[in-house]
mmCIF file of C-alpha atoms and ligand atoms in Angstrom:
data_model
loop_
_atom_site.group_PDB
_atom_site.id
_atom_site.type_symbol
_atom_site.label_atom_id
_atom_site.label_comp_id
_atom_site.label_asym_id
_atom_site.label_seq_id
_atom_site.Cartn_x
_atom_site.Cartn_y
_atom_site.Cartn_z
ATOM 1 C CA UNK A 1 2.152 -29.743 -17.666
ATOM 2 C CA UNK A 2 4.534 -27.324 -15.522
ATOM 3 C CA UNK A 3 6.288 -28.671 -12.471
ATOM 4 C CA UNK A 4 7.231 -27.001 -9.480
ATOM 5 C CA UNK A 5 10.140 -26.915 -7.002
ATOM 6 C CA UNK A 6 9.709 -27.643 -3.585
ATOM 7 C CA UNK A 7 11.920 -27.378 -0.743
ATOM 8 C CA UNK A 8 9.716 -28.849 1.838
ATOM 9 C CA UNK A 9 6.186 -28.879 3.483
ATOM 10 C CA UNK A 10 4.864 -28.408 6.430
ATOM 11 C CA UNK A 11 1.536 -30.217 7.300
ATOM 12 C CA UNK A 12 0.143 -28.845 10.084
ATOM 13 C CA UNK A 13 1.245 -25.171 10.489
ATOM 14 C CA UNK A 14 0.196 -22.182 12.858
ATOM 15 C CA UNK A 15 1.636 -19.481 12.696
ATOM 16 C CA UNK A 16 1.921 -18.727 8.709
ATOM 17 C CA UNK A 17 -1.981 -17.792 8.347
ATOM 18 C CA UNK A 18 -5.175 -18.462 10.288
ATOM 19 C CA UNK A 19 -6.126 -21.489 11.179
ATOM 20 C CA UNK A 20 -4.148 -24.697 11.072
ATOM 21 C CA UNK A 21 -2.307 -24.896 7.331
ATOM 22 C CA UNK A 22 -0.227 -26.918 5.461
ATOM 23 C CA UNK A 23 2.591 -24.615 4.179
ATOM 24 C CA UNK A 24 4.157 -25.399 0.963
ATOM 25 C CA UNK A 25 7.689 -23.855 0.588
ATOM 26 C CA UNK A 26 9.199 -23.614 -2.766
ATOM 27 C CA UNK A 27 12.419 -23.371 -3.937
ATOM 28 C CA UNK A 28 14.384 -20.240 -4.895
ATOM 29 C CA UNK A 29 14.448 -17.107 -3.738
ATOM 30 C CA UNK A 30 16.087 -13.925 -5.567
ATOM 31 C CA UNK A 31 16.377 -11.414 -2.214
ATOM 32 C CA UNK A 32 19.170 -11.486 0.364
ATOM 33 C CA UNK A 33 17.604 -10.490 3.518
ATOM 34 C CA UNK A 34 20.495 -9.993 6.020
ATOM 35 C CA UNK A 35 18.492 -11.426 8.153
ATOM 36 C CA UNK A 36 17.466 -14.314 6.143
ATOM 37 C CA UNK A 37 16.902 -17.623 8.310
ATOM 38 C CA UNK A 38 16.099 -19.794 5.452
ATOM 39 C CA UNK A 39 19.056 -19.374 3.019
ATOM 40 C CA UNK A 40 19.236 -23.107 2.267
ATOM 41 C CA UNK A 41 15.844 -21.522 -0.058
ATOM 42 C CA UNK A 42 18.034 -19.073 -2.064
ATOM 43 C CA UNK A 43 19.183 -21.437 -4.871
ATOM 44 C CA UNK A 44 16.523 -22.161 -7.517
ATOM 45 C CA UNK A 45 19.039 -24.807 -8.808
ATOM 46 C CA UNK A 46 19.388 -26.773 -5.619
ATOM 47 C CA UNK A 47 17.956 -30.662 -4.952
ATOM 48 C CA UNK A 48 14.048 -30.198 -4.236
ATOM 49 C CA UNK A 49 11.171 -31.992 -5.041
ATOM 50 C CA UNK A 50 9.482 -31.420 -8.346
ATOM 51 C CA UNK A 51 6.543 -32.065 -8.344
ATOM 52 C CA UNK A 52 2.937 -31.247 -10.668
ATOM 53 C CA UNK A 53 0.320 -29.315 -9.714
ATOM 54 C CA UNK A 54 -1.784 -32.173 -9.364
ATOM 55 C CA UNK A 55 0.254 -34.024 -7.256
ATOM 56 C CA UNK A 56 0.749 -31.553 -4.436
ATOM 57 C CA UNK A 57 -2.857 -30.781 -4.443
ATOM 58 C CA UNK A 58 -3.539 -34.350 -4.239
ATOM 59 C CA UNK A 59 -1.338 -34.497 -0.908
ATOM 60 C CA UNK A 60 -2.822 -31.424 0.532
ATOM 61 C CA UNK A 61 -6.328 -32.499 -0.218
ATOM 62 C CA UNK A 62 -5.084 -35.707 2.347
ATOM 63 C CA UNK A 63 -4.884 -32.630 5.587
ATOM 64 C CA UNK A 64 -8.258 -31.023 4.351
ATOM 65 C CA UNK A 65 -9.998 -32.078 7.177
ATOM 66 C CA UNK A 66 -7.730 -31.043 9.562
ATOM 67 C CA UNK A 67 -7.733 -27.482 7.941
ATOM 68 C CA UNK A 68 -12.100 -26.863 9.458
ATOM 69 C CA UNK A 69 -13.791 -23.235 8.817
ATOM 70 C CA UNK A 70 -10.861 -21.260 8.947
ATOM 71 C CA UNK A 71 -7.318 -23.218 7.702
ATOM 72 C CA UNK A 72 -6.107 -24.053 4.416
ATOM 73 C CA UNK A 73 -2.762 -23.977 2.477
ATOM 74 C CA UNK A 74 -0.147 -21.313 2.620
ATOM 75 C CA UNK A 75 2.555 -21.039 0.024
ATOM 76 C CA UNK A 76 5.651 -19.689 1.499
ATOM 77 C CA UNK A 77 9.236 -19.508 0.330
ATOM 78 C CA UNK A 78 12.352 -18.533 -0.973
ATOM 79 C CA UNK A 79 9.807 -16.322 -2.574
ATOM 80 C CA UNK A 80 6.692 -18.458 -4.427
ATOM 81 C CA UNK A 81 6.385 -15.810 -7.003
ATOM 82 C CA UNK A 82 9.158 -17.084 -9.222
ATOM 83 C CA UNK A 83 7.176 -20.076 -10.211
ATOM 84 C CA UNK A 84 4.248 -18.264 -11.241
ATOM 85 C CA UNK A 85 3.002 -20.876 -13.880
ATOM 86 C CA UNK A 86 2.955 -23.311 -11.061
ATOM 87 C CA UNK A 87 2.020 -21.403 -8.015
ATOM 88 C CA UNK A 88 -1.183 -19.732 -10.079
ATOM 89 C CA UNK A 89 -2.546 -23.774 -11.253
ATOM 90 C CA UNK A 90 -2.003 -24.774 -7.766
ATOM 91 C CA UNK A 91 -3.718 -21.985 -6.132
ATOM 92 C CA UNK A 92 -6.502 -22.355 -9.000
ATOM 93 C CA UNK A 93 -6.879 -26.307 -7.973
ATOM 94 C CA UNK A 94 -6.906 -25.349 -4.083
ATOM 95 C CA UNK A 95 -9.792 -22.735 -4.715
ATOM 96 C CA UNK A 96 -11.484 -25.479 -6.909
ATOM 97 C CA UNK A 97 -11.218 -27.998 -4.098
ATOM 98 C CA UNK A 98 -12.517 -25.906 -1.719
ATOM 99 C CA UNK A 99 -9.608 -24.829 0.273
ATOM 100 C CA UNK A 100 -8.230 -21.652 1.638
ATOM 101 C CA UNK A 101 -5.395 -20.110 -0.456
ATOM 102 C CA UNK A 102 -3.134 -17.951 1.788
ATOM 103 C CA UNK A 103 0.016 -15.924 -0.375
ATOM 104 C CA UNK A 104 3.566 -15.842 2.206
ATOM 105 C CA UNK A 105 5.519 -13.493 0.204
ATOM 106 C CA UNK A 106 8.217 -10.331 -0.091
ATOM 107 C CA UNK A 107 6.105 -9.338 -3.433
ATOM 108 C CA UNK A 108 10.042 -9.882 -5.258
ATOM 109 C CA UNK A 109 8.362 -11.495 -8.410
ATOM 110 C CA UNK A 110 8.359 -11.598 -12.089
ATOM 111 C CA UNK A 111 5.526 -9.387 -12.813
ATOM 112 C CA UNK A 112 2.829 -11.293 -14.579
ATOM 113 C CA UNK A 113 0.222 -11.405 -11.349
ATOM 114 C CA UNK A 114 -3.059 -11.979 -12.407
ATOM 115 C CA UNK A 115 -3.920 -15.452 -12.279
ATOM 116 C CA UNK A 116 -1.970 -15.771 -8.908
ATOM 117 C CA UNK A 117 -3.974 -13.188 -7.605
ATOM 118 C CA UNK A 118 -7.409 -14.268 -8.908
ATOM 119 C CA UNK A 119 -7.040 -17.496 -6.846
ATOM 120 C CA UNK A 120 -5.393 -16.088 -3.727
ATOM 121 C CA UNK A 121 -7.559 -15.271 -0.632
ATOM 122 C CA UNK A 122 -5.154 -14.084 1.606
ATOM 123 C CA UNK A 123 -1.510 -12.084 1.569
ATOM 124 C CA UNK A 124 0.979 -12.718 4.241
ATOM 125 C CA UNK A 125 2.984 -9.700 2.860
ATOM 126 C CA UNK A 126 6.134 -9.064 3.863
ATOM 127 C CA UNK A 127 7.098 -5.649 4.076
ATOM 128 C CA UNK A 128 10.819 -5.421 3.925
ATOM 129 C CA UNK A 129 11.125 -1.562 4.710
ATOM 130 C CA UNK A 130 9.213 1.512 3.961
ATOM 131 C CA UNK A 131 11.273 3.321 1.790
ATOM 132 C CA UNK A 132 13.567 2.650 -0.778
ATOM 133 C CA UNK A 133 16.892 3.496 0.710
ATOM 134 C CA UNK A 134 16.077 1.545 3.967
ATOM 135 C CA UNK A 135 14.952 -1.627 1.600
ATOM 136 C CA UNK A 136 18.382 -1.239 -0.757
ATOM 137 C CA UNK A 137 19.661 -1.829 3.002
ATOM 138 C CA UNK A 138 18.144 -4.529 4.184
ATOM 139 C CA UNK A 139 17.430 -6.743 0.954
ATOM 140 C CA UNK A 140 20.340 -5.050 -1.386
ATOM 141 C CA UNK A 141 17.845 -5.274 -4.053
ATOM 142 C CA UNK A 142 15.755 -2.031 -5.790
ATOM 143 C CA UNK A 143 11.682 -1.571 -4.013
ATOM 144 C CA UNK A 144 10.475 -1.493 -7.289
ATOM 145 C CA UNK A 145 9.738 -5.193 -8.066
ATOM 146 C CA UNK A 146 7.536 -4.904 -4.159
ATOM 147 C CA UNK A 147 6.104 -1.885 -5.028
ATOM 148 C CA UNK A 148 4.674 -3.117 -8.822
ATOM 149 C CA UNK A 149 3.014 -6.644 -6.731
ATOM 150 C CA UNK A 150 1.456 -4.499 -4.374
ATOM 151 C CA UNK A 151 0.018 -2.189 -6.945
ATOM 152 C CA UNK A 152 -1.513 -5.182 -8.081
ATOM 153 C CA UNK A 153 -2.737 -6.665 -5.007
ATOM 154 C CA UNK A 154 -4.587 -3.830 -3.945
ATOM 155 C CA UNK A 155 -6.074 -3.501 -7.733
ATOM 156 C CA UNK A 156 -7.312 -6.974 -6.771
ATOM 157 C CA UNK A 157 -8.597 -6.176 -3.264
ATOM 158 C CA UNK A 158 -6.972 -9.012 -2.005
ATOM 159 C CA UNK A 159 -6.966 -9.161 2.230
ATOM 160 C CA UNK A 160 -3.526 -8.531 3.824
ATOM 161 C CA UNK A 161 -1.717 -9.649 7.187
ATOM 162 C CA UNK A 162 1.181 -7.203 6.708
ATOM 163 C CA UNK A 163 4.301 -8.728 8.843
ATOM 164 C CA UNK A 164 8.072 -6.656 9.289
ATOM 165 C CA UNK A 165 10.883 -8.526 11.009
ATOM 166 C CA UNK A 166 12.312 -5.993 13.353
ATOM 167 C CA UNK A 167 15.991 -6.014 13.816
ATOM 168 C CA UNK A 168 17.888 -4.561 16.035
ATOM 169 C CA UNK A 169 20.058 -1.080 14.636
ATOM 170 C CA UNK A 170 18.532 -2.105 10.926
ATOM 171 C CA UNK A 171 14.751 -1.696 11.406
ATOM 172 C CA UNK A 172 13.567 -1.121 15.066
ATOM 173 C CA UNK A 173 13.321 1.853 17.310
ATOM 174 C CA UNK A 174 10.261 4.621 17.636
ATOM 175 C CA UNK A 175 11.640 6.469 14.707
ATOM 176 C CA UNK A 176 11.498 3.697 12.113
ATOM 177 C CA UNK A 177 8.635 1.824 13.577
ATOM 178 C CA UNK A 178 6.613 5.733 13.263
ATOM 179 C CA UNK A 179 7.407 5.276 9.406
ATOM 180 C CA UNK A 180 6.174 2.192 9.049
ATOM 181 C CA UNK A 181 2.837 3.184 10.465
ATOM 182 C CA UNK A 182 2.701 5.989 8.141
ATOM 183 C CA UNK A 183 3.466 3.876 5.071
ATOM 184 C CA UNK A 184 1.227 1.198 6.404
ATOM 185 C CA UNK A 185 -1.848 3.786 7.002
ATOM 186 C CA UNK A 186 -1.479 4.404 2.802
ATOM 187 C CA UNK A 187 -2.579 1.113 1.966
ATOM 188 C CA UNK A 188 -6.195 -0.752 2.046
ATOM 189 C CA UNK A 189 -7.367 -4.190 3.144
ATOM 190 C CA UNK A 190 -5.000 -4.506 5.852
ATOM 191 C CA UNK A 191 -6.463 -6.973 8.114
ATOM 192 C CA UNK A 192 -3.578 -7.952 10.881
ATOM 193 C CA UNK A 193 0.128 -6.053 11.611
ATOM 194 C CA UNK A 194 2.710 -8.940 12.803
ATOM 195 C CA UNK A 195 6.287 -7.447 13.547
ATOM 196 C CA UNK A 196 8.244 -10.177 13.944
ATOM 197 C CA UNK A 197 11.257 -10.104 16.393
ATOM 198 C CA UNK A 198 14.834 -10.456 14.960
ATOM 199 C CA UNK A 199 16.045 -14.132 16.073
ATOM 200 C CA UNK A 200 19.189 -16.378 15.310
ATOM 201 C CA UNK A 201 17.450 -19.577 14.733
ATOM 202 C CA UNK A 202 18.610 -20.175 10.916
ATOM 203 C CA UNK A 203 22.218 -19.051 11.972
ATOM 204 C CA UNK A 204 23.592 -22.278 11.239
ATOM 205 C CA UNK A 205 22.543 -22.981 7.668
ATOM 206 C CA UNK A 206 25.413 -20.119 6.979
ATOM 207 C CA UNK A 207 27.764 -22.386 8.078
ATOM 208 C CA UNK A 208 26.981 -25.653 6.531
ATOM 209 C CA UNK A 209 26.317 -23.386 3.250
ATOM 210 C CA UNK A 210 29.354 -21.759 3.614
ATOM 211 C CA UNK A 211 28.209 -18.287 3.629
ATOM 212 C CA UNK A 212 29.243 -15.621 5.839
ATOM 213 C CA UNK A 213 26.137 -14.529 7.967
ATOM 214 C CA UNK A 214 25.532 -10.748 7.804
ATOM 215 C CA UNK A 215 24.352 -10.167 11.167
ATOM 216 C CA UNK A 216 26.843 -11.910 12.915
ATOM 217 C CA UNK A 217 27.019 -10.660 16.754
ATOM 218 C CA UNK A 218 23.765 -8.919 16.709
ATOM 219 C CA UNK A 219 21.443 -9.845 19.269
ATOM 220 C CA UNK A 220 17.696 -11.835 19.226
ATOM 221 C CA UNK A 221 15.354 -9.428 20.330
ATOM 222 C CA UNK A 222 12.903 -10.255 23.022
ATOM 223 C CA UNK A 223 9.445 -10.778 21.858
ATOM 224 C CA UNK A 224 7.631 -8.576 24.583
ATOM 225 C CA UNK A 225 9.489 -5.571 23.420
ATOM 226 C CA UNK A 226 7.514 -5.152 20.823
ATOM 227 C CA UNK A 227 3.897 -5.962 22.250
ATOM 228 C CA UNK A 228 3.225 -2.340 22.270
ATOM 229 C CA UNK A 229 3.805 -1.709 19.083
ATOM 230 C CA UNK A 230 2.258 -4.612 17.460
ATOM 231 C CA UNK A 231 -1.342 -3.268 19.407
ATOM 232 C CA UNK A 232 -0.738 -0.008 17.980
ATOM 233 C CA UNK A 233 -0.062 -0.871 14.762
ATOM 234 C CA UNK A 234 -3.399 -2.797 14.631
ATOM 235 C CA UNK A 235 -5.219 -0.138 15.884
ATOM 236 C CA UNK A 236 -3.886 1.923 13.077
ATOM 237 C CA UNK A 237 -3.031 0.870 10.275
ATOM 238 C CA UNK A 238 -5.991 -2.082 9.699
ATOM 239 C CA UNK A 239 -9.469 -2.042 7.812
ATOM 240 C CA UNK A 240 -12.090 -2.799 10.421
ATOM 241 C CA UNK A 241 -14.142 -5.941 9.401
ATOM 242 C CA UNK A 242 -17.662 -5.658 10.413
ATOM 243 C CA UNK A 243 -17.978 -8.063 13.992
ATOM 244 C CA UNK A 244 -14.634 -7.355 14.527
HETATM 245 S S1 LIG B 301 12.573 -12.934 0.934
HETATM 246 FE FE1 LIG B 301 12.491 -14.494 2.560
HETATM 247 S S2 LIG B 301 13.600 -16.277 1.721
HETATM 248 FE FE2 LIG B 301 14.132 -14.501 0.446
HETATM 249 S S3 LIG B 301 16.034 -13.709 1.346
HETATM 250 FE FE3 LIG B 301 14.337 -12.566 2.263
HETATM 251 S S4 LIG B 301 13.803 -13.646 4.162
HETATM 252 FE FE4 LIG B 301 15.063 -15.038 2.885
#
């Protein structure tokens, strides 16, 4: 049976879906966001846990009852797509066992979607940039792998919570924020818009990795700034749900 890599898990999470979750975070990760807080993720090679896909669903089964009507399990990253063998059984297994199966990923994978998708309930999508210059930018890798996974999830129908880290002098101000709403308003089944404020929390992985931190000297941003945006961009941008 295939194995998976693990870097950690988090057993009663918040903020990476709704409801409470357990998020699974797997190792490796192919992107270089410069403002990556998680680059202890990158290697595929380094020490994680492998594990099968029946033993990680047996320990999440062990939080289903904290997970009620609306939690479940997120898998988050590195960048979950690059164990698609493993990812797509344990989504498959999660589905089976009755639990929510949320997707946390930069759509950066190796192509071969389907039976990821077919068990997946819900994308956190992570949308780097807009357009492909701006993304070359931020992530120094071509849009084309994102743009071929979202051609896919939208062929699948599958619900999104779009979310864009805003950072200051790379993607933030009126004029970049009005392209994102643009590009945002072209695709469907947009449920929630998170921008999520540039911070320097993972700033000193760099150092005990050894790695020189792109951003050094830019400033956190301050979380209010961006309230008015975030309303708009839920006003405009998402599919209204019936009772919502
Ligand atoms: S996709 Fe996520 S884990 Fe990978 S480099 Fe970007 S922010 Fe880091």
């Amino acid at each position: 049976m295939t194995t998976g890599r693990i870097h950690s898990l988090e057993s009663m999470g918040l903020v990476d879906g709704p409801g409470i979750r357990t998020v699974v975070f797997l190792q490796g990760c192919a992107l270089r966001c410069r403002y990556c807080h998680n680059p202890d993720t990158w290697d595929p090679g380094a020490p994680a846990q492998t594990v099968t896909p029946a033993e990680l669903v047996d320990r999440l089964l062990r939080y289903k009852p904290y997970y009620g009507a609306t939690g479940g399990v997120t898998f988050s990253g590195g960048e979950p797509l690059l164990q698609p063998e493993f990812l797509a059984e344990c989504l498959k297994r999660c589905r089976a066992a009755g639990i929510h199966t949320c997707l946390d990923t930069a759509g950066a994978g190796l192509g071969e979607y389907g039976a990821i998708l077919a068990h997946t309930d819900l994308i956190l999508l992570d949308v780097k940039h807009y357009d492909p210059e701006g993304y070359r930018n931020v992530i120094g890798a071509d849009i084309g792998a994102f743009d071929r996974f979202l051609a896919a999830a939208q062929a699948a129908e599958i619900p999104l919570w779009v979310r864009h880290v805003v950072v200051p002098g790379l993607t933030d101000g009126e004029e970049h924020l009005e392209g994102l709403e643009r590009y945002l308003q072209t695709i469907r089944r947009i449920q929630r818009v998170e921008l999520l404020p540039y911070h320097t929390l993972g700033v000193h992985k760099y150092a005990a990795l050894g790695i020189p931190y792109p951003l050094e000297g830019v400033e956190p941003m301050d979380p209010a700034s961006l309230k008015g945006w975030n309303l708009r961009l839920n006003e405009t941008c998402c599919e209204r749900r019936s009772g919502v």
